[in-house]
Coordinates of C-alpha atoms in Angstrom, one line a residue:
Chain A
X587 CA -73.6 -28.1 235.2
X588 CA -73.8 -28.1 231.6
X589 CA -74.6 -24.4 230.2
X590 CA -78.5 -25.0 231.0
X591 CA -79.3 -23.6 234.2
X592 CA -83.1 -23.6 235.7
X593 CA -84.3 -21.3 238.5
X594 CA -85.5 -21.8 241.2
X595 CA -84.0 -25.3 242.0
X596 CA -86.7 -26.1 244.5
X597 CA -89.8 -24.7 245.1
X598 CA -93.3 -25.1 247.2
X599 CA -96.4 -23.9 246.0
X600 CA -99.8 -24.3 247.8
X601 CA -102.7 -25.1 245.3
X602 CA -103.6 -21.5 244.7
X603 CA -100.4 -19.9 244.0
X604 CA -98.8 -18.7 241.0
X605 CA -95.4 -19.1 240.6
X606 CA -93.1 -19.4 236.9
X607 CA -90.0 -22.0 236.2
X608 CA -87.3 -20.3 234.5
X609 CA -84.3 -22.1 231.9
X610 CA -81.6 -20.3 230.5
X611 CA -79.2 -22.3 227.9
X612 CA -76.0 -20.8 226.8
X613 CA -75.1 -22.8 224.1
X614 CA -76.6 -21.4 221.4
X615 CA -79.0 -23.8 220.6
X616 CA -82.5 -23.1 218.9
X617 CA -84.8 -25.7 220.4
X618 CA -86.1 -26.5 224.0
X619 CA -88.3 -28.8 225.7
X620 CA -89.6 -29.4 229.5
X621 CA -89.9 -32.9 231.0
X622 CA -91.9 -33.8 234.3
X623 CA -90.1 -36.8 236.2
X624 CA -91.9 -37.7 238.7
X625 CA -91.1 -40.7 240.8
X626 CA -91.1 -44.5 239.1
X627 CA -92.1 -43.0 236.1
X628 CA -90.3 -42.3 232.7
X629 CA -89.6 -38.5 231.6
X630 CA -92.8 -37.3 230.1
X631 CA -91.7 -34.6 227.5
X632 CA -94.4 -32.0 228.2
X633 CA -93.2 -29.0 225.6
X634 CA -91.1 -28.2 222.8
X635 CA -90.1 -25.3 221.2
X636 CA -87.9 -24.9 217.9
X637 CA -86.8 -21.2 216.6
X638 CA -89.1 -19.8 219.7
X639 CA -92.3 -21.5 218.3
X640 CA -93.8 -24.4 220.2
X641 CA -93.8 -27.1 218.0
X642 CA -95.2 -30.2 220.2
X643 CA -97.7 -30.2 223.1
X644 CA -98.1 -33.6 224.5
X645 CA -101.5 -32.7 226.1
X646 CA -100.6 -31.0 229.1
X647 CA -103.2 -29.4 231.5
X648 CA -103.7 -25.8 230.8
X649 CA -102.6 -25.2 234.3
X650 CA -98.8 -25.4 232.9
X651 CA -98.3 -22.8 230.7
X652 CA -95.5 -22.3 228.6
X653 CA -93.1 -19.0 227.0
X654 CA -90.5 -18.9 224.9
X655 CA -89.5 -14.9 224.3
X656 CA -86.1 -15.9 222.7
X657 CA -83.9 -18.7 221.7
X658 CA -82.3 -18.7 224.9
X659 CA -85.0 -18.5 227.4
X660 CA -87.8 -20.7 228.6
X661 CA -90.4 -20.2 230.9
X662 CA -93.4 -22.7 232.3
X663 CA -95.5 -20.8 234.1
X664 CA -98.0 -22.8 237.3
X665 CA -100.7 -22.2 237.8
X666 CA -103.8 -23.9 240.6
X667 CA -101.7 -27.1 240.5
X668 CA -102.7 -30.2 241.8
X669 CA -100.8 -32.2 244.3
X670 CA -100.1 -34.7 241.5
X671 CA -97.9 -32.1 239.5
X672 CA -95.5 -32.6 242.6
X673 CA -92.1 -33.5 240.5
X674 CA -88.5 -32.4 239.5
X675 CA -89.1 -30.1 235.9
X676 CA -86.2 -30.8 233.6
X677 CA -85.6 -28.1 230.4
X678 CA -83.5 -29.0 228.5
X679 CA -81.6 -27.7 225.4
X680 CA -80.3 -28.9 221.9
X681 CA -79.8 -27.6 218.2
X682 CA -83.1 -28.1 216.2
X683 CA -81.7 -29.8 213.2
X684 CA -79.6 -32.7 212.8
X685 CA -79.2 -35.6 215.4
X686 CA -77.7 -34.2 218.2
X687 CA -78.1 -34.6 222.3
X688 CA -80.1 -32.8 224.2
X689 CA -78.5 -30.8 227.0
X690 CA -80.3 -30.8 230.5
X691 CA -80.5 -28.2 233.2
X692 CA -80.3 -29.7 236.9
X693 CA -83.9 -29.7 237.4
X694 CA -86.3 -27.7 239.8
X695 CA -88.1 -30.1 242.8
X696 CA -91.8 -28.7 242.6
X697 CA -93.8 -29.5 245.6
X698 CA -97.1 -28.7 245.8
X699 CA -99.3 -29.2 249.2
Chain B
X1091 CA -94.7 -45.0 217.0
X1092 CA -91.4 -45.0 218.5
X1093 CA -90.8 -46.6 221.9
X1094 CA -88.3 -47.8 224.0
X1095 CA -88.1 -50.3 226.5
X1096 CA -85.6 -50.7 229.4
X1097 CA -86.6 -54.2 230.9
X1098 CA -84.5 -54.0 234.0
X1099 CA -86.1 -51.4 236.9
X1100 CA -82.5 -52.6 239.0
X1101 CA -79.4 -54.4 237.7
X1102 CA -76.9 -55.0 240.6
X1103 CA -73.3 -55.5 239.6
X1104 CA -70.1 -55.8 241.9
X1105 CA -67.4 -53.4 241.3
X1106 CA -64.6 -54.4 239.0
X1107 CA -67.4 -56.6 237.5
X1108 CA -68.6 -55.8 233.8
X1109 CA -72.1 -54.5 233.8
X1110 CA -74.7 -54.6 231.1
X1111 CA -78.0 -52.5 231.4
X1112 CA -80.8 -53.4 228.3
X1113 CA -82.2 -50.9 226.1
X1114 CA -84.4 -52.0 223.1
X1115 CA -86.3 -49.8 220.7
X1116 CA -89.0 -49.7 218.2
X1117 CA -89.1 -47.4 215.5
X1118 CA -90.6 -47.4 212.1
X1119 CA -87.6 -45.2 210.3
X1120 CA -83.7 -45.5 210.6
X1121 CA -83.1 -45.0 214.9
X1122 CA -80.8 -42.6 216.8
X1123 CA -80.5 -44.4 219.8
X1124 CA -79.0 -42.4 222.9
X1125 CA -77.9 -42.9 226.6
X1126 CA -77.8 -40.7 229.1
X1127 CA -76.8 -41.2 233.4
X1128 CA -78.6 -39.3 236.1
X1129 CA -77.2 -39.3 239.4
X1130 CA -79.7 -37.6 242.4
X1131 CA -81.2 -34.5 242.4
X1132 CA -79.5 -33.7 239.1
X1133 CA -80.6 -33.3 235.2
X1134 CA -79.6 -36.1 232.8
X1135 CA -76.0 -36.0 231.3
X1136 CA -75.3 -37.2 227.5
X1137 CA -73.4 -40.4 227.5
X1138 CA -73.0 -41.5 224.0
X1139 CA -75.2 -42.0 220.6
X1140 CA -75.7 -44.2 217.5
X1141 CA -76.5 -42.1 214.5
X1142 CA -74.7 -44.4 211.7
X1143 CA -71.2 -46.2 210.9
X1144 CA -69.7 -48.7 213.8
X1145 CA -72.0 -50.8 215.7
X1146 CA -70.3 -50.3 218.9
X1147 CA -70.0 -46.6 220.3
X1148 CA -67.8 -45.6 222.5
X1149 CA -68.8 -42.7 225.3
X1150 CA -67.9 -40.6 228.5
X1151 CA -66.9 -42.3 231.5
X1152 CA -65.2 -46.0 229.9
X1153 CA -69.1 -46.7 228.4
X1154 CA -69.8 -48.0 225.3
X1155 CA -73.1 -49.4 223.4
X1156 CA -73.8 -51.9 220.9
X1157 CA -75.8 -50.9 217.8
X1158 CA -78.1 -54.3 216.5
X1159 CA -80.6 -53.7 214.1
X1160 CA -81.7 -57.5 214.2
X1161 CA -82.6 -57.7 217.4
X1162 CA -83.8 -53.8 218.0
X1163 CA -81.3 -53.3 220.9
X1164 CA -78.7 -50.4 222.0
X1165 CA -76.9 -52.4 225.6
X1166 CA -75.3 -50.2 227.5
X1167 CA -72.1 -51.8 228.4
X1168 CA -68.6 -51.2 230.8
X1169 CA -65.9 -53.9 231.4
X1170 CA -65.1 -53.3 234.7
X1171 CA -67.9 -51.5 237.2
X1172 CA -67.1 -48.8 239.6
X1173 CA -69.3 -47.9 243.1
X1174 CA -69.5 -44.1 241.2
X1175 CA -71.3 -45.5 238.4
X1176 CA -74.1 -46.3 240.8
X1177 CA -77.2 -43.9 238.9
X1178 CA -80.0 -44.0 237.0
X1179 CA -79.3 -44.8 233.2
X1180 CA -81.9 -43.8 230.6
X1181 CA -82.3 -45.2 227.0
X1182 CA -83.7 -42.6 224.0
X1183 CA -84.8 -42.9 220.6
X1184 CA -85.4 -40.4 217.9
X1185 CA -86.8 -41.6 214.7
X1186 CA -86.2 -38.9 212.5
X1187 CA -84.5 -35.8 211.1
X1188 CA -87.6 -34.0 212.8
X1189 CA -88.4 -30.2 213.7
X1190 CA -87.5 -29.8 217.3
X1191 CA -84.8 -33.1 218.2
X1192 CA -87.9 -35.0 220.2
X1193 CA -86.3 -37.7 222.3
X1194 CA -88.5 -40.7 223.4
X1195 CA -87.0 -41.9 226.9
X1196 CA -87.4 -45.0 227.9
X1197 CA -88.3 -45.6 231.7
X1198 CA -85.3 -45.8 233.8
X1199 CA -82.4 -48.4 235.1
X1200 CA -81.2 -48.1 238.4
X1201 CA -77.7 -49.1 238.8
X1202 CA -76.0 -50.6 241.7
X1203 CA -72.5 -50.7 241.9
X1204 CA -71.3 -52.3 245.6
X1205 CA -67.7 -52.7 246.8

């Protein structure tokens, strides 16, 4: 859609499974962030990362887990969810200076039985 | 802290119809207002942004937004509604030149556009 694309775009997971999120952004920015949307509820930022260092953690269980090997990769990696964490995962992408728009990926439906 | 408040969960508007969906913000600094459109089972698109100059902004898709400080508000506005504008239309703030562009998102409008 946009030159952030997340894999995979849907995905089930039973509590005990491990599975990983994957963004790729293509526009050369240097800071990324994942959102949880789950229904009637505004986008909760979970992560961000500027130059590859995570720079905000908005209290997320440790059961989401985070990577960020390079400017234009990012990971969240599940782990033992909880039916609650059923959701569509946005990353998203944007330059880390300045005031510019953030760049979204489609999303990947989690849902976790 | 910043916040932003959407106050509408629906606005219904018949096409052809102007349409107006409310966004107001609270922010301690200078605000960077932003909107952006979500149509299902898709990631948000940018629509347009206030950083400084003109109060009214002008976007994708025939949008615009008004810019007043006075009342703490960023409308999103479009003179004549069409049934494909029919999404989910989401209000941000950012409050400051910050490390890492941290966008505060307000909760959501769903728009109905109907022929």
């Amino acid at each position: 859609e946009t030159g952030v694309t997340q894999t995979p775009r849907h995905l089930v997971m039973g509590m005990t499974n491990k599975k990983s999120l994957k963004c790729e952004q293509h526009l050369g920015h240097n800071a990324m962030y994942w959102y949880k949307q789950s229904a009637k509820k505004p986008l909760e930022l979970m992560f961000v990362y500027s130059l590859e260092e995570r720079v905000e953690n908005n209290s997320v269980p440790s059961r989401f887990s985070p990577e960020c090997p390079n400017s234009s990769h990012l990971f969240l990696h599940l782990h033992t969810l909880q039916p609650e964490d059923s959701a569509l995962y946005l990353c998203a992408s944007s330059p880390s200076e300045g005031y510019n728009e953030q760049f979204f990926g489609p999303g990947t439906r989690l849902t976790v039985l | 802290a910043q916040s932003v408040a959407q106050p509408e969960d629906q606005v219904n508007v018949a096409e052809g119809n102007p349409l107006t969906v409310k966004c107001t913000y609270s922010v301690s600094g200078n605000p960077y207002l932003f909107w952006y459109v979500q149509y299902p089972n898709r990631g948000l698109q940018f629509l347009l942004k206030y950083i400084t100059g003109d109060n009214l902004v002008k976007g994708s898709y025939g949008f615009e937004a008004e810019f007043n400080k006075s009342q703490t508000s960023f409308h999103l506005k479009k003179p004549s509604a069409l049934v494909s504008d029919s999404a989910l239309y989401f209000c941000a703030v950012r409050e400051d030149y910050n490390q890492g562009g941290k966008l505060i998102f307000g909760q959501g409008t769903e728009l109905s556009v109907k022929p």
